[in-house]
């Protein structure tokens, strides 16, 4: 299996340029399942402000709806 790059997604670009800020992505079809999902992400930087990476979680819209209703 080939890795899937999501670096083109706006939430990843924002997390990269604004570490520490929690960002959300638009509702889109999941790259593998096709289900409606959105991302919650935060960029991580070291003590000197150097970008280290991004932590992200993908939220399935239907699963979230079931939990909240």
Short mmCIF file of N, CA and C in Angstrom, two decimals:
data_model
loop_
_atom_site.label_atom_id
_atom_site.label_comp_id
_atom_site.label_asym_id
_atom_site.label_seq_id
_atom_site.Cartn_x
_atom_site.Cartn_y
_atom_site.Cartn_z
N UNK A 1 0.84 -1.19 0.00
CA UNK A 1 0.00 0.00 0.00
C UNK A 1 0.87 1.24 0.00
N UNK A 2 0.48 2.21 -0.82
CA UNK A 2 1.20 3.48 -0.88
C UNK A 2 0.65 4.43 0.19
N UNK A 3 1.53 5.20 0.85
CA UNK A 3 1.05 6.21 1.80
C UNK A 3 0.21 7.26 1.06
N UNK A 4 -0.74 7.81 1.78
CA UNK A 4 -1.59 8.87 1.22
C UNK A 4 -1.12 10.19 1.80
N UNK A 5 -0.75 11.13 0.95
CA UNK A 5 -0.32 12.45 1.42
C UNK A 5 -1.53 13.37 1.53
N UNK A 6 -1.64 14.01 2.68
CA UNK A 6 -2.70 15.00 2.88
C UNK A 6 -2.12 16.40 3.04
N UNK A 7 -0.87 16.58 2.62
CA UNK A 7 -0.19 17.86 2.79
C UNK A 7 -0.85 18.99 2.01
N UNK A 8 -1.67 18.66 1.03
CA UNK A 8 -2.37 19.68 0.25
C UNK A 8 -3.61 20.21 0.96
N UNK A 9 -4.04 19.55 2.02
CA UNK A 9 -5.26 19.97 2.73
C UNK A 9 -5.00 21.26 3.50
N UNK A 10 -5.98 22.13 3.48
CA UNK A 10 -5.84 23.45 4.12
C UNK A 10 -5.53 23.33 5.62
N UNK A 11 -6.17 22.40 6.32
CA UNK A 11 -5.92 22.29 7.76
C UNK A 11 -4.48 21.89 8.06
N UNK A 12 -3.86 21.09 7.20
CA UNK A 12 -2.46 20.72 7.39
C UNK A 12 -1.57 21.94 7.14
N UNK A 13 -1.84 22.68 6.09
CA UNK A 13 -1.04 23.88 5.80
C UNK A 13 -1.16 24.89 6.93
N UNK A 14 -2.36 25.08 7.46
CA UNK A 14 -2.54 26.03 8.57
C UNK A 14 -1.84 25.54 9.82
N UNK A 15 -1.96 24.26 10.15
CA UNK A 15 -1.28 23.72 11.33
C UNK A 15 0.24 23.85 11.19
N UNK A 16 0.75 23.74 9.98
CA UNK A 16 2.19 23.86 9.73
C UNK A 16 2.68 25.29 9.98
N UNK A 17 1.90 26.26 9.54
CA UNK A 17 2.32 27.66 9.65
C UNK A 17 1.93 28.32 10.96
N UNK A 18 1.03 27.70 11.72
CA UNK A 18 0.57 28.26 13.00
C UNK A 18 0.60 27.18 14.09
N UNK A 19 1.79 26.67 14.45
CA UNK A 19 1.86 25.63 15.49
C UNK A 19 1.18 26.10 16.79
N UNK A 20 0.52 25.16 17.44
CA UNK A 20 -0.16 25.46 18.70
C UNK A 20 -1.61 25.88 18.52
N UNK A 21 -1.98 26.24 17.32
CA UNK A 21 -3.36 26.65 17.03
C UNK A 21 -4.15 25.43 16.58
N UNK A 22 -5.28 25.18 17.22
CA UNK A 22 -6.15 24.06 16.83
C UNK A 22 -6.95 24.49 15.61
N UNK A 23 -6.92 23.67 14.58
CA UNK A 23 -7.62 23.99 13.34
C UNK A 23 -8.52 22.82 12.95
N UNK A 24 -9.55 23.12 12.19
CA UNK A 24 -10.44 22.08 11.67
C UNK A 24 -10.46 22.16 10.15
N UNK A 25 -10.71 21.04 9.55
CA UNK A 25 -10.82 20.98 8.10
C UNK A 25 -12.28 20.96 7.67
N UNK A 26 -12.48 21.16 6.40
CA UNK A 26 -13.82 21.09 5.82
C UNK A 26 -14.30 19.63 5.83
N UNK A 27 -15.61 19.47 5.77
CA UNK A 27 -16.17 18.12 5.65
C UNK A 27 -15.94 17.65 4.22
N UNK A 28 -15.24 16.51 4.11
CA UNK A 28 -14.86 15.95 2.82
C UNK A 28 -15.02 14.44 2.86
N UNK A 29 -15.04 13.79 1.70
CA UNK A 29 -15.04 12.33 1.69
C UNK A 29 -13.69 11.81 2.19
N UNK A 30 -13.71 10.81 3.05
CA UNK A 30 -12.48 10.20 3.54
C UNK A 30 -11.70 9.63 2.34
N UNK A 31 -10.39 9.79 2.37
CA UNK A 31 -9.55 9.37 1.24
C UNK A 31 -9.62 7.87 0.96
N UNK A 32 -9.97 7.06 1.95
CA UNK A 32 -10.02 5.61 1.78
C UNK A 32 -11.46 5.10 1.75
N UNK A 33 -12.28 5.52 2.73
CA UNK A 33 -13.63 4.96 2.87
C UNK A 33 -14.70 5.72 2.09
N UNK A 34 -14.47 6.99 1.81
CA UNK A 34 -15.47 7.81 1.13
C UNK A 34 -16.51 8.40 2.05
N UNK A 35 -16.49 8.04 3.34
CA UNK A 35 -17.46 8.57 4.29
C UNK A 35 -17.16 10.05 4.58
N UNK A 36 -18.18 10.82 4.96
CA UNK A 36 -17.99 12.23 5.28
C UNK A 36 -17.23 12.37 6.60
N UNK A 37 -16.12 13.09 6.55
CA UNK A 37 -15.27 13.28 7.72
C UNK A 37 -14.74 14.72 7.74
N UNK A 38 -14.25 15.13 8.90
CA UNK A 38 -13.49 16.37 8.99
C UNK A 38 -12.34 16.13 9.95
N UNK A 39 -11.33 16.95 9.85
CA UNK A 39 -10.13 16.78 10.68
C UNK A 39 -10.05 17.87 11.73
N UNK A 40 -9.47 17.51 12.85
CA UNK A 40 -9.07 18.45 13.90
C UNK A 40 -7.57 18.26 14.04
N UNK A 41 -6.80 19.34 13.93
CA UNK A 41 -5.35 19.21 13.92
C UNK A 41 -4.69 20.35 14.69
N UNK A 42 -3.45 20.09 15.11
CA UNK A 42 -2.62 21.11 15.74
C UNK A 42 -1.17 20.87 15.32
N UNK A 43 -0.52 21.94 14.93
CA UNK A 43 0.90 21.86 14.60
C UNK A 43 1.71 21.86 15.89
N UNK A 44 2.84 21.16 15.88
CA UNK A 44 3.70 21.06 17.06
C UNK A 44 5.06 21.67 16.72
N UNK A 45 5.56 22.51 17.62
CA UNK A 45 6.87 23.13 17.46
C UNK A 45 7.70 22.88 18.71
N UNK A 46 9.02 22.96 18.54
CA UNK A 46 9.89 22.81 19.71
C UNK A 46 10.00 24.14 20.46
N UNK A 47 10.80 24.17 21.52
CA UNK A 47 10.94 25.37 22.36
C UNK A 47 11.47 26.57 21.58
N UNK A 48 12.17 26.32 20.48
CA UNK A 48 12.70 27.42 19.66
C UNK A 48 11.76 27.81 18.52
N UNK A 49 10.58 27.21 18.50
CA UNK A 49 9.60 27.54 17.49
C UNK A 49 9.75 26.79 16.18
N UNK A 50 10.64 25.82 16.12
CA UNK A 50 10.83 25.03 14.90
C UNK A 50 9.71 24.00 14.77
N UNK A 51 9.12 23.98 13.61
CA UNK A 51 8.01 23.06 13.35
C UNK A 51 8.51 21.62 13.40
N UNK A 52 7.78 20.78 14.16
CA UNK A 52 8.15 19.37 14.30
C UNK A 52 7.20 18.44 13.55
N UNK A 53 5.95 18.81 13.48
CA UNK A 53 4.98 17.94 12.83
C UNK A 53 3.57 18.36 13.18
N UNK A 54 2.63 17.54 12.78
CA UNK A 54 1.22 17.84 12.97
C UNK A 54 0.53 16.64 13.60
N UNK A 55 -0.27 16.89 14.63
CA UNK A 55 -1.12 15.86 15.21
C UNK A 55 -2.53 16.11 14.69
N UNK A 56 -3.16 15.07 14.17
CA UNK A 56 -4.49 15.24 13.60
C UNK A 56 -5.36 14.04 13.94
N UNK A 57 -6.64 14.31 14.05
CA UNK A 57 -7.63 13.25 14.25
C UNK A 57 -8.73 13.45 13.22
N UNK A 58 -9.16 12.37 12.63
CA UNK A 58 -10.23 12.42 11.64
C UNK A 58 -11.53 12.02 12.33
N UNK A 59 -12.53 12.88 12.21
CA UNK A 59 -13.83 12.67 12.85
C UNK A 59 -14.85 12.28 11.78
N UNK A 60 -15.47 11.12 11.96
CA UNK A 60 -16.52 10.65 11.06
C UNK A 60 -17.82 11.37 11.43
N UNK A 61 -18.39 12.10 10.49
CA UNK A 61 -19.57 12.93 10.77
C UNK A 61 -20.74 12.10 11.27
N UNK A 62 -21.02 10.99 10.64
CA UNK A 62 -22.16 10.16 11.05
C UNK A 62 -21.96 9.59 12.44
N UNK A 63 -20.75 9.13 12.75
CA UNK A 63 -20.47 8.62 14.09
C UNK A 63 -20.63 9.71 15.13
N UNK A 64 -20.17 10.91 14.83
CA UNK A 64 -20.31 12.03 15.75
C UNK A 64 -21.79 12.36 15.98
N UNK A 65 -22.57 12.33 14.91
CA UNK A 65 -24.01 12.61 15.00
C UNK A 65 -24.69 11.59 15.92
N UNK A 66 -24.32 10.32 15.78
CA UNK A 66 -24.91 9.28 16.63
C UNK A 66 -24.55 9.49 18.10
N UNK A 67 -23.33 9.90 18.37
CA UNK A 67 -22.89 10.13 19.75
C UNK A 67 -23.63 11.32 20.36
N UNK A 68 -23.87 12.35 19.56
CA UNK A 68 -24.45 13.59 20.07
C UNK A 68 -25.98 13.60 20.12
N UNK A 69 -26.62 12.60 19.52
CA UNK A 69 -28.09 12.61 19.54
C UNK A 69 -28.63 11.45 20.31
#
